[in-house]
Amino acid sequence: MEGLIKLKAWLSLPLFGVGIFNMLVIFEVLGRQNKTSNPQVLRKLHKTVGWMGFLWMLFISLLCVYLIKQTSGAMTPRGAVHALTALILLFLMMVKILIVRSYRKLYSFVPGLGMVIFASLMTTLVLSSGTYFLAHSGSGHVHADSQKRDLVKKGQSIFNSLCAGCHYSDSSDRKIGPGLKGLSRLNNLPLSGRPVTRENLLDQLNNPYGTMPSFQGLSEEHKKAIIEFLLTL
């Protein structure tokens, strides 16, 4: 799952170039009084690059839909905002295509719409690739690793207190519930068969599958710690 998220972040980077390039082309075509380049050539170039960017974004959107499906629709607040801005962006791009191809009387709105699309594109990319690479940058990585180690250690302590009576953490053998060694390397959770994700592990704690007792009353911080520990097994 993490690999797909990383792939999506990298695949989104060319859209930065597409947006900036097309914006500069339009500035050249519409904003410069003394043309230094052939406007017709620039318009065709703008159109070609724009279509490539639109199709590329549709491909990334399909990847996003797959990722959301794998997490059973669970999204962070940032992810929800990112999804909303992406939908708005796709809608605006389709409106622009309709105006250019079918509703030429509204063509005067196209430059302004293009500016809005550019702003929406940059916002969407910052919320996706930007935040991903910032979170994984070297400057914050050491601190993040230290925090994660502390969280895992805390999760291990909570697991030993609340979960070890039913589950082994150092063996895949069944105790009362399934052994959890190697859980992070599995594609699916034992028993429920759902994908091994943080969201599904949290749901298992809150709304357990089978006879496992619910830990819904446990604090979110403690549940997060348990999940991080489980993902190290």
PDB file of C-alpha atoms in Angstrom:
ATOM      1  CA  MET A   1       0.000   0.000   0.000  1.00  0.00           C
ATOM      2  CA  GLU A   2       2.783   2.422   0.916  1.00  0.00           C
ATOM      3  CA  GLY A   3       4.459   1.599  -2.387  1.00  0.00           C
ATOM      4  CA  LEU A   4       1.354   2.609  -4.342  1.00  0.00           C
ATOM      5  CA  ILE A   5       1.070   5.866  -2.415  1.00  0.00           C
ATOM      6  CA  LYS A   6       4.704   6.627  -3.199  1.00  0.00           C
ATOM      7  CA  LEU A   7       4.131   5.751  -6.857  1.00  0.00           C
ATOM      8  CA  LYS A   8       1.137   8.100  -7.017  1.00  0.00           C
ATOM      9  CA  ALA A   9       3.196  10.916  -5.521  1.00  0.00           C
ATOM     10  CA  TRP A  10       5.928  10.463  -8.139  1.00  0.00           C
ATOM     11  CA  LEU A  11       3.435  10.104 -10.993  1.00  0.00           C
ATOM     12  CA  SER A  12       1.849  13.409  -9.990  1.00  0.00           C
ATOM     13  CA  LEU A  13       5.078  15.380 -10.363  1.00  0.00           C
ATOM     14  CA  PRO A  14       4.882  15.771 -14.181  1.00  0.00           C
ATOM     15  CA  LEU A  15       1.586  17.615 -13.694  1.00  0.00           C
ATOM     16  CA  PHE A  16       3.515  20.449 -12.037  1.00  0.00           C
ATOM     17  CA  GLY A  17       5.430  20.859 -15.279  1.00  0.00           C
ATOM     18  CA  VAL A  18       2.285  20.576 -17.403  1.00  0.00           C
ATOM     19  CA  GLY A  19       0.514  23.277 -15.415  1.00  0.00           C
ATOM     20  CA  ILE A  20       3.428  25.717 -15.370  1.00  0.00           C
ATOM     21  CA  PHE A  21       4.260  25.135 -19.048  1.00  0.00           C
ATOM     22  CA  ASN A  22       0.702  25.706 -20.244  1.00  0.00           C
ATOM     23  CA  MET A  23       0.317  28.786 -18.077  1.00  0.00           C
ATOM     24  CA  LEU A  24       3.503  30.298 -19.544  1.00  0.00           C
ATOM     25  CA  VAL A  25       2.299  29.485 -23.060  1.00  0.00           C
ATOM     26  CA  ILE A  26      -1.003  31.275 -22.470  1.00  0.00           C
ATOM     27  CA  PHE A  27       0.820  34.275 -21.013  1.00  0.00           C
ATOM     28  CA  GLU A  28       2.898  34.372 -24.188  1.00  0.00           C
ATOM     29  CA  VAL A  29      -0.117  34.058 -26.486  1.00  0.00           C
ATOM     30  CA  LEU A  30      -2.549  36.374 -24.711  1.00  0.00           C
ATOM     31  CA  GLY A  31      -0.359  38.650 -22.647  1.00  0.00           C
ATOM     32  CA  ARG A  32       2.446  39.787 -24.924  1.00  0.00           C
ATOM     33  CA  GLN A  33       1.730  42.643 -27.329  1.00  0.00           C
ATOM     34  CA  ASN A  34       4.751  42.069 -29.541  1.00  0.00           C
ATOM     35  CA  LYS A  35       4.599  38.385 -30.367  1.00  0.00           C
ATOM     36  CA  THR A  36       7.980  36.694 -30.474  1.00  0.00           C
ATOM     37  CA  SER A  37       6.576  33.272 -31.364  1.00  0.00           C
ATOM     38  CA  ASN A  38       3.900  31.930 -33.687  1.00  0.00           C
ATOM     39  CA  PRO A  39       0.617  32.074 -31.686  1.00  0.00           C
ATOM     40  CA  GLN A  40      -0.955  29.250 -33.701  1.00  0.00           C
ATOM     41  CA  VAL A  41       1.936  26.928 -32.951  1.00  0.00           C
ATOM     42  CA  LEU A  42       1.787  27.842 -29.274  1.00  0.00           C
ATOM     43  CA  ARG A  43      -1.976  27.240 -29.138  1.00  0.00           C
ATOM     44  CA  LYS A  44      -1.558  23.786 -30.673  1.00  0.00           C
ATOM     45  CA  LEU A  45       1.241  23.046 -28.238  1.00  0.00           C
ATOM     46  CA  HIS A  46      -0.937  24.236 -25.352  1.00  0.00           C
ATOM     47  CA  LYS A  47      -3.781  22.005 -26.524  1.00  0.00           C
ATOM     48  CA  THR A  48      -1.566  18.932 -26.959  1.00  0.00           C
ATOM     49  CA  VAL A  49       0.144  19.289 -23.594  1.00  0.00           C
ATOM     50  CA  GLY A  50      -3.203  20.031 -21.958  1.00  0.00           C
ATOM     51  CA  TRP A  51      -4.765  16.840 -23.301  1.00  0.00           C
ATOM     52  CA  MET A  52      -1.747  14.828 -22.199  1.00  0.00           C
ATOM     53  CA  GLY A  53      -2.026  16.311 -18.715  1.00  0.00           C
ATOM     54  CA  PHE A  54      -5.772  15.652 -18.574  1.00  0.00           C
ATOM     55  CA  LEU A  55      -5.374  11.995 -19.562  1.00  0.00           C
ATOM     56  CA  TRP A  56      -2.458  11.596 -17.158  1.00  0.00           C
ATOM     57  CA  MET A  57      -4.578  13.015 -14.362  1.00  0.00           C
ATOM     58  CA  LEU A  58      -7.414  10.618 -15.191  1.00  0.00           C
ATOM     59  CA  PHE A  59      -4.955   7.739 -14.878  1.00  0.00           C
ATOM     60  CA  ILE A  60      -3.762   8.995 -11.487  1.00  0.00           C
ATOM     61  CA  SER A  61      -7.396   9.449 -10.426  1.00  0.00           C
ATOM     62  CA  LEU A  62      -8.079   5.785 -11.190  1.00  0.00           C
ATOM     63  CA  LEU A  63      -5.092   4.868  -9.047  1.00  0.00           C
ATOM     64  CA  CYS A  64      -6.512   7.037  -6.247  1.00  0.00           C
ATOM     65  CA  VAL A  65      -9.884   5.297  -6.518  1.00  0.00           C
ATOM     66  CA  TYR A  66      -8.108   1.952  -6.197  1.00  0.00           C
ATOM     67  CA  LEU A  67      -6.227   3.150  -3.101  1.00  0.00           C
ATOM     68  CA  ILE A  68      -9.438   4.421  -1.503  1.00  0.00           C
ATOM     69  CA  LYS A  69     -11.115   1.096  -2.250  1.00  0.00           C
ATOM     70  CA  GLN A  70      -8.235  -0.779  -0.617  1.00  0.00           C
ATOM     71  CA  THR A  71      -8.693   1.245   2.560  1.00  0.00           C
ATOM     72  CA  SER A  72     -12.459   0.597   2.564  1.00  0.00           C
ATOM     73  CA  GLY A  73     -13.171   4.253   1.840  1.00  0.00           C
ATOM     74  CA  ALA A  74     -11.443   5.540   4.985  1.00  0.00           C
ATOM     75  CA  MET A  75      -9.672   8.877   4.417  1.00  0.00           C
ATOM     76  CA  THR A  76      -7.826  11.369   6.554  1.00  0.00           C
ATOM     77  CA  PRO A  77      -9.136  14.972   6.585  1.00  0.00           C
ATOM     78  CA  ARG A  78      -6.243  15.973   4.313  1.00  0.00           C
ATOM     79  CA  GLY A  79      -7.085  13.108   1.994  1.00  0.00           C
ATOM     80  CA  ALA A  80     -10.721  14.191   1.872  1.00  0.00           C
ATOM     81  CA  VAL A  81      -9.748  17.776   0.982  1.00  0.00           C
ATOM     82  CA  HIS A  82      -7.321  16.451  -1.620  1.00  0.00           C
ATOM     83  CA  ALA A  83     -10.054  14.284  -3.156  1.00  0.00           C
ATOM     84  CA  LEU A  84     -12.440  17.251  -3.229  1.00  0.00           C
ATOM     85  CA  THR A  85      -9.945  19.563  -4.947  1.00  0.00           C
ATOM     86  CA  ALA A  86      -9.138  16.821  -7.463  1.00  0.00           C
ATOM     87  CA  LEU A  87     -12.831  16.393  -8.306  1.00  0.00           C
ATOM     88  CA  ILE A  88     -13.244  20.152  -8.690  1.00  0.00           C
ATOM     89  CA  LEU A  89     -10.184  20.238 -10.932  1.00  0.00           C
ATOM     90  CA  LEU A  90     -11.497  17.462 -13.179  1.00  0.00           C
ATOM     91  CA  PHE A  91     -14.873  19.189 -13.373  1.00  0.00           C
ATOM     92  CA  LEU A  92     -13.316  22.524 -14.352  1.00  0.00           C
ATOM     93  CA  MET A  93     -11.144  20.865 -16.983  1.00  0.00           C
ATOM     94  CA  MET A  94     -14.181  19.165 -18.515  1.00  0.00           C
ATOM     95  CA  VAL A  95     -16.079  22.483 -18.510  1.00  0.00           C
ATOM     96  CA  LYS A  96     -13.179  24.110 -20.340  1.00  0.00           C
ATOM     97  CA  ILE A  97     -13.113  21.300 -22.906  1.00  0.00           C
ATOM     98  CA  LEU A  98     -16.863  21.682 -23.485  1.00  0.00           C
ATOM     99  CA  ILE A  99     -16.557  25.442 -23.979  1.00  0.00           C
ATOM    100  CA  VAL A 100     -13.644  25.133 -26.402  1.00  0.00           C
ATOM    101  CA  ARG A 101     -15.259  22.348 -28.420  1.00  0.00           C
ATOM    102  CA  SER A 102     -18.987  23.093 -28.286  1.00  0.00           C
ATOM    103  CA  TYR A 103     -19.877  26.394 -26.625  1.00  0.00           C
ATOM    104  CA  ARG A 104     -17.702  28.919 -28.416  1.00  0.00           C
ATOM    105  CA  LYS A 105     -19.898  31.857 -27.387  1.00  0.00           C
ATOM    106  CA  LEU A 106     -18.515  31.375 -23.878  1.00  0.00           C
ATOM    107  CA  TYR A 107     -14.917  31.400 -25.112  1.00  0.00           C
ATOM    108  CA  SER A 108     -14.190  34.705 -23.382  1.00  0.00           C
ATOM    109  CA  PHE A 109     -14.374  32.849 -20.071  1.00  0.00           C
ATOM    110  CA  VAL A 110     -11.651  30.383 -21.060  1.00  0.00           C
ATOM    111  CA  PRO A 111      -8.576  32.431 -19.989  1.00  0.00           C
ATOM    112  CA  GLY A 112     -10.041  33.063 -16.538  1.00  0.00           C
ATOM    113  CA  LEU A 113     -11.110  29.448 -16.268  1.00  0.00           C
ATOM    114  CA  GLY A 114      -7.586  28.423 -17.198  1.00  0.00           C
ATOM    115  CA  MET A 115      -6.203  30.473 -14.300  1.00  0.00           C
ATOM    116  CA  VAL A 116      -8.645  28.809 -11.897  1.00  0.00           C
ATOM    117  CA  ILE A 117      -7.671  25.383 -13.242  1.00  0.00           C
ATOM    118  CA  PHE A 118      -3.992  26.207 -12.757  1.00  0.00           C
ATOM    119  CA  ALA A 119      -4.610  27.287  -9.152  1.00  0.00           C
ATOM    120  CA  SER A 120      -6.700  24.158  -8.491  1.00  0.00           C
ATOM    121  CA  LEU A 121      -4.010  21.957 -10.014  1.00  0.00           C
ATOM    122  CA  MET A 122      -1.272  23.454  -7.857  1.00  0.00           C
ATOM    123  CA  THR A 123      -3.449  23.129  -4.731  1.00  0.00           C
ATOM    124  CA  THR A 124      -4.238  19.492  -5.504  1.00  0.00           C
ATOM    125  CA  LEU A 125      -0.599  18.638  -6.150  1.00  0.00           C
ATOM    126  CA  VAL A 126       0.593  20.356  -2.981  1.00  0.00           C
ATOM    127  CA  LEU A 127      -1.969  18.369  -0.974  1.00  0.00           C
ATOM    128  CA  SER A 128      -0.816  15.109  -2.555  1.00  0.00           C
ATOM    129  CA  SER A 129       2.786  14.988  -3.751  1.00  0.00           C
ATOM    130  CA  GLY A 130       3.878  18.035  -1.778  1.00  0.00           C
ATOM    131  CA  THR A 131       2.753  16.762   1.600  1.00  0.00           C
ATOM    132  CA  TYR A 132       4.010  13.240   0.839  1.00  0.00           C
ATOM    133  CA  PHE A 133       7.540  14.353  -0.022  1.00  0.00           C
ATOM    134  CA  LEU A 134       7.597  16.842   2.850  1.00  0.00           C
ATOM    135  CA  ALA A 135       6.646  14.084   5.279  1.00  0.00           C
ATOM    136  CA  HIS A 136       9.412  11.886   3.868  1.00  0.00           C
ATOM    137  CA  SER A 137      12.060  14.585   3.560  1.00  0.00           C
ATOM    138  CA  GLY A 138      15.373  14.169   5.290  1.00  0.00           C
ATOM    139  CA  SER A 139      14.862  17.141   7.624  1.00  0.00           C
ATOM    140  CA  GLY A 140      11.903  15.643   9.395  1.00  0.00           C
ATOM    141  CA  HIS A 141      12.772  12.011   8.922  1.00  0.00           C
ATOM    142  CA  VAL A 142      14.998  11.536  11.962  1.00  0.00           C
ATOM    143  CA  HIS A 143      12.461  13.142  14.263  1.00  0.00           C
ATOM    144  CA  ALA A 144       9.652  11.131  12.684  1.00  0.00           C
ATOM    145  CA  ASP A 145      11.619   7.892  13.085  1.00  0.00           C
ATOM    146  CA  SER A 146      12.236   8.659  16.740  1.00  0.00           C
ATOM    147  CA  GLN A 147       8.557   9.347  17.314  1.00  0.00           C
ATOM    148  CA  LYS A 148       7.595   6.161  15.521  1.00  0.00           C
ATOM    149  CA  ARG A 149      10.001   4.079  17.612  1.00  0.00           C
ATOM    150  CA  ASP A 150       8.474   5.507  20.777  1.00  0.00           C
ATOM    151  CA  LEU A 151       4.989   4.794  19.456  1.00  0.00           C
ATOM    152  CA  VAL A 152       5.895   1.208  18.551  1.00  0.00           C
ATOM    153  CA  LYS A 153       7.416   0.653  21.990  1.00  0.00           C
ATOM    154  CA  LYS A 154       4.274   1.999  23.604  1.00  0.00           C
ATOM    155  CA  GLY A 155       2.144  -0.192  21.347  1.00  0.00           C
ATOM    156  CA  GLN A 156       4.140  -3.270  22.320  1.00  0.00           C
ATOM    157  CA  SER A 157       3.547  -2.524  25.984  1.00  0.00           C
ATOM    158  CA  ILE A 158      -0.200  -2.103  25.432  1.00  0.00           C
ATOM    159  CA  PHE A 159      -0.311  -5.255  23.297  1.00  0.00           C
ATOM    160  CA  ASN A 160       1.429  -7.273  26.005  1.00  0.00           C
ATOM    161  CA  SER A 161      -1.066  -5.987  28.525  1.00  0.00           C
ATOM    162  CA  LEU A 162      -4.300  -6.333  26.547  1.00  0.00           C
ATOM    163  CA  CYS A 163      -3.733  -8.622  23.578  1.00  0.00           C
ATOM    164  CA  ALA A 164      -1.015 -11.133  24.423  1.00  0.00           C
ATOM    165  CA  GLY A 165      -3.474 -13.335  26.284  1.00  0.00           C
ATOM    166  CA  CYS A 166      -5.096 -14.253  22.961  1.00  0.00           C
ATOM    167  CA  HIS A 167      -2.438 -13.569  20.313  1.00  0.00           C
ATOM    168  CA  TYR A 168       1.231 -14.420  19.914  1.00  0.00           C
ATOM    169  CA  SER A 169       3.333 -11.572  18.578  1.00  0.00           C
ATOM    170  CA  ASP A 170       6.389 -13.761  18.024  1.00  0.00           C
ATOM    171  CA  SER A 171       4.669 -16.699  16.358  1.00  0.00           C
ATOM    172  CA  SER A 172       2.106 -17.341  13.649  1.00  0.00           C
ATOM    173  CA  ASP A 173       0.668 -20.232  15.677  1.00  0.00           C
ATOM    174  CA  ARG A 174      -2.846 -19.901  16.951  1.00  0.00           C
ATOM    175  CA  LYS A 175      -3.348 -19.176  20.640  1.00  0.00           C
ATOM    176  CA  ILE A 176      -6.965 -18.195  21.238  1.00  0.00           C
ATOM    177  CA  GLY A 177      -6.835 -15.904  18.240  1.00  0.00           C
ATOM    178  CA  PRO A 178      -4.416 -16.153  15.299  1.00  0.00           C
ATOM    179  CA  GLY A 179      -0.704 -15.593  15.788  1.00  0.00           C
ATOM    180  CA  LEU A 180       0.355 -12.221  14.432  1.00  0.00           C
ATOM    181  CA  LYS A 181       4.006 -12.725  13.573  1.00  0.00           C
ATOM    182  CA  GLY A 182       4.606 -11.582   9.995  1.00  0.00           C
ATOM    183  CA  LEU A 183       1.328  -9.654   9.875  1.00  0.00           C
ATOM    184  CA  SER A 184       2.905  -6.708   8.061  1.00  0.00           C
ATOM    185  CA  ARG A 185       4.020  -8.996   5.233  1.00  0.00           C
ATOM    186  CA  LEU A 186       0.569 -10.486   4.680  1.00  0.00           C
ATOM    187  CA  ASN A 187      -1.779  -9.208   2.012  1.00  0.00           C
ATOM    188  CA  ASN A 188      -4.879  -9.892   4.080  1.00  0.00           C
ATOM    189  CA  LEU A 189      -5.807  -9.962   7.739  1.00  0.00           C
ATOM    190  CA  PRO A 190      -6.384 -13.357   9.364  1.00  0.00           C
ATOM    191  CA  LEU A 191     -10.030 -14.414   9.583  1.00  0.00           C
ATOM    192  CA  SER A 192     -11.643 -11.302   8.052  1.00  0.00           C
ATOM    193  CA  GLY A 193      -9.538 -11.467   4.889  1.00  0.00           C
ATOM    194  CA  ARG A 194      -9.489  -7.677   4.543  1.00  0.00           C
ATOM    195  CA  PRO A 195      -6.323  -5.949   3.265  1.00  0.00           C
ATOM    196  CA  VAL A 196      -3.655  -5.251   5.874  1.00  0.00           C
ATOM    197  CA  THR A 197      -3.966  -1.480   6.294  1.00  0.00           C
ATOM    198  CA  ARG A 198      -3.978   0.841   9.267  1.00  0.00           C
ATOM    199  CA  GLU A 199      -7.610   1.643   8.585  1.00  0.00           C
ATOM    200  CA  ASN A 200      -8.662  -2.004   8.610  1.00  0.00           C
ATOM    201  CA  LEU A 201      -6.626  -2.736  11.734  1.00  0.00           C
ATOM    202  CA  LEU A 202      -8.343   0.179  13.459  1.00  0.00           C
ATOM    203  CA  ASP A 203     -11.724  -1.134  12.349  1.00  0.00           C
ATOM    204  CA  GLN A 204     -10.793  -4.565  13.689  1.00  0.00           C
ATOM    205  CA  LEU A 205     -10.085  -3.009  17.085  1.00  0.00           C
ATOM    206  CA  ASN A 206     -13.331  -1.029  17.080  1.00  0.00           C
ATOM    207  CA  ASN A 207     -15.617  -3.530  15.365  1.00  0.00           C
ATOM    208  CA  PRO A 208     -13.844  -6.880  15.631  1.00  0.00           C
ATOM    209  CA  TYR A 209     -14.482  -9.768  13.302  1.00  0.00           C
ATOM    210  CA  GLY A 210     -15.439 -13.005  15.026  1.00  0.00           C
ATOM    211  CA  THR A 211     -15.318 -13.460  18.792  1.00  0.00           C
ATOM    212  CA  MET A 212     -12.597 -10.918  19.532  1.00  0.00           C
ATOM    213  CA  PRO A 213     -13.714  -8.332  22.129  1.00  0.00           C
ATOM    214  CA  SER A 214     -14.056  -4.714  21.043  1.00  0.00           C
ATOM    215  CA  PHE A 215     -11.465  -2.133  22.053  1.00  0.00           C
ATOM    216  CA  GLN A 216     -13.604   0.811  21.004  1.00  0.00           C
ATOM    217  CA  GLY A 217     -13.283   2.288  24.484  1.00  0.00           C
ATOM    218  CA  LEU A 218      -9.498   2.430  24.186  1.00  0.00           C
ATOM    219  CA  SER A 219      -8.079   5.872  23.459  1.00  0.00           C
ATOM    220  CA  GLU A 220      -7.244   6.690  19.846  1.00  0.00           C
ATOM    221  CA  GLU A 221      -3.621   7.212  20.834  1.00  0.00           C
ATOM    222  CA  HIS A 222      -3.402   3.734  22.349  1.00  0.00           C
ATOM    223  CA  LYS A 223      -5.098   2.142  19.353  1.00  0.00           C
ATOM    224  CA  LYS A 224      -2.689   3.916  17.028  1.00  0.00           C
ATOM    225  CA  ALA A 225       0.236   2.654  19.091  1.00  0.00           C
ATOM    226  CA  ILE A 226      -1.027  -0.943  18.915  1.00  0.00           C
ATOM    227  CA  ILE A 227      -1.456  -0.679  15.146  1.00  0.00           C
ATOM    228  CA  GLU A 228       2.059   0.678  14.637  1.00  0.00           C
ATOM    229  CA  PHE A 229       3.431  -2.175  16.729  1.00  0.00           C
ATOM    230  CA  LEU A 230       1.451  -4.762  14.763  1.00  0.00           C
ATOM    231  CA  LEU A 231       2.848  -3.391  11.510  1.00  0.00           C
ATOM    232  CA  THR A 232       6.378  -4.116  12.725  1.00  0.00           C
ATOM    233  CA  LEU A 233       5.684  -7.809  13.225  1.00  0.00           C
TER     234      LEU A 233
END
